[in-house]
């Protein structure tokens, strides 16, 4: 098994059955994490990129079975930020030294591509990268947003298992989601995707397919998170995802796509106080602090007890593991390896 990991570290390839073998064998976890950490260091350096997250609307027309802001959850208060509030938060991010803003929302068509384009143009008056995470739109809408100045786009595939995808996402299709991702790539976005680990019925084989899909797409960013069960969703009686399995998927992704950006996701830390640090030492090189106004944070409850990051304690925590906060935008392949 160590040989497989050694091979992946040099060649950055593994077959489906090799990935499955590694996922199933927990005796090699430390070796896997250590090697993924080395690949991270060699390709992206010791700097950690921060991305300031603005959750600008929790209104969503999708009804994903796991998600707390799904359409059918009547037990949350819904909000939408106005353009001027979004620009105010973006300004705060710029003043605080962030070099990337992530605009995230439910699938809320109130925000037309034209309206979002105005917001993006406003933000891009500053020297800051803009990432969108607003779900599925048409090619033409993605094009308008790109032309307005958006740099990156996050759209997790969630799972590449066709049956599981259909069960989890009523009225949606895996095929269309894949098409959206290829459209984003074609339009020149730095494109991020990723999976939920721990969906009911998910197998190591399907996780291996997910990792191979990231490679096929040549994704520029990958966000992996364990499922955290939300009590107001149809998955309320299921178990949470396994943090270690999620970190294994992250580490394998680092081995196969050595120079991409990989966040230590909030879901990892929410599940375990050490989750963020573990991820940062198993391949991750990005953190996404949430800068949404306090009064709205609690309504953007994708899953319960979402933690947030404190900038000063983060700096200390990172220093302890030999890492520092980058002051760069952090595009793929533009890492400071000194
Ligand atoms: N637990 C963990 N992650 C979740 N997401 C949605 N619901 C949950 C949940 N219950 C993730 C999805 C989505 C991202 C924004 O949040 O993967 O892409």
PDB file of C-alpha atoms and ligand atoms in Angstrom, residues 66-67 104 156 158 196 226-228 302-303, ligand 1:
ATOM      1  CA  UNK A  66     -29.178  17.076   3.099  1.00  0.00           C
ATOM      2  CA  UNK A  67     -29.199  20.849   3.004  1.00  0.00           C
ATOM      3  CA  UNK A 104     -22.231  32.361  -2.047  1.00  0.00           C
ATOM      4  CA  UNK A 156     -19.600  20.891  -6.037  1.00  0.00           C
ATOM      5  CA  UNK A 158     -21.553  16.433  -4.463  1.00  0.00           C
ATOM      6  CA  UNK A 196     -19.999  15.467   0.320  1.00  0.00           C
ATOM      7  CA  UNK A 226     -18.245  15.435   5.675  1.00  0.00           C
ATOM      8  CA  UNK A 227     -22.042  15.352   5.767  1.00  0.00           C
ATOM      9  CA  UNK A 228     -23.381  16.983   8.923  1.00  0.00           C
ATOM     10  CA  UNK A 302     -26.632  24.579   5.677  1.00  0.00           C
ATOM     11  CA  UNK A 303     -25.851  22.333   8.650  1.00  0.00           C
TER      12      UNK A 303
HETATM   13  N1  LIG B   1     -23.473  18.887   5.701  1.00  0.00           N
HETATM   14  C1  LIG B   1     -22.294  19.221   5.138  1.00  0.00           C
HETATM   15  N2  LIG B   1     -22.190  19.961   4.020  1.00  0.00           N
HETATM   16  C2  LIG B   1     -23.325  20.364   3.430  1.00  0.00           C
HETATM   17  N3  LIG B   1     -23.540  21.076   2.304  1.00  0.00           N
HETATM   18  C3  LIG B   1     -24.869  21.222   2.147  1.00  0.00           C
HETATM   19  N4  LIG B   1     -25.524  20.625   3.148  1.00  0.00           N
HETATM   20  C4  LIG B   1     -24.592  20.074   3.963  1.00  0.00           C
HETATM   21  C5  LIG B   1     -24.646  19.294   5.142  1.00  0.00           C
HETATM   22  N5  LIG B   1     -25.805  18.968   5.724  1.00  0.00           N
HETATM   23  C6  LIG B   1     -22.468  21.514   1.407  1.00  0.00           C
HETATM   24  C7  LIG B   1     -22.737  21.089  -0.036  1.00  0.00           C
HETATM   25  C8  LIG B   1     -22.685  22.401  -0.805  1.00  0.00           C
HETATM   26  C9  LIG B   1     -21.899  23.296   0.110  1.00  0.00           C
HETATM   27  C10 LIG B   1     -22.089  24.754  -0.099  1.00  0.00           C
HETATM   28  O1  LIG B   1     -22.348  22.907   1.395  1.00  0.00           O
HETATM   29  O2  LIG B   1     -21.700  20.218  -0.471  1.00  0.00           O
HETATM   30  O3  LIG B   1     -22.076  22.294  -2.062  1.00  0.00           O
END
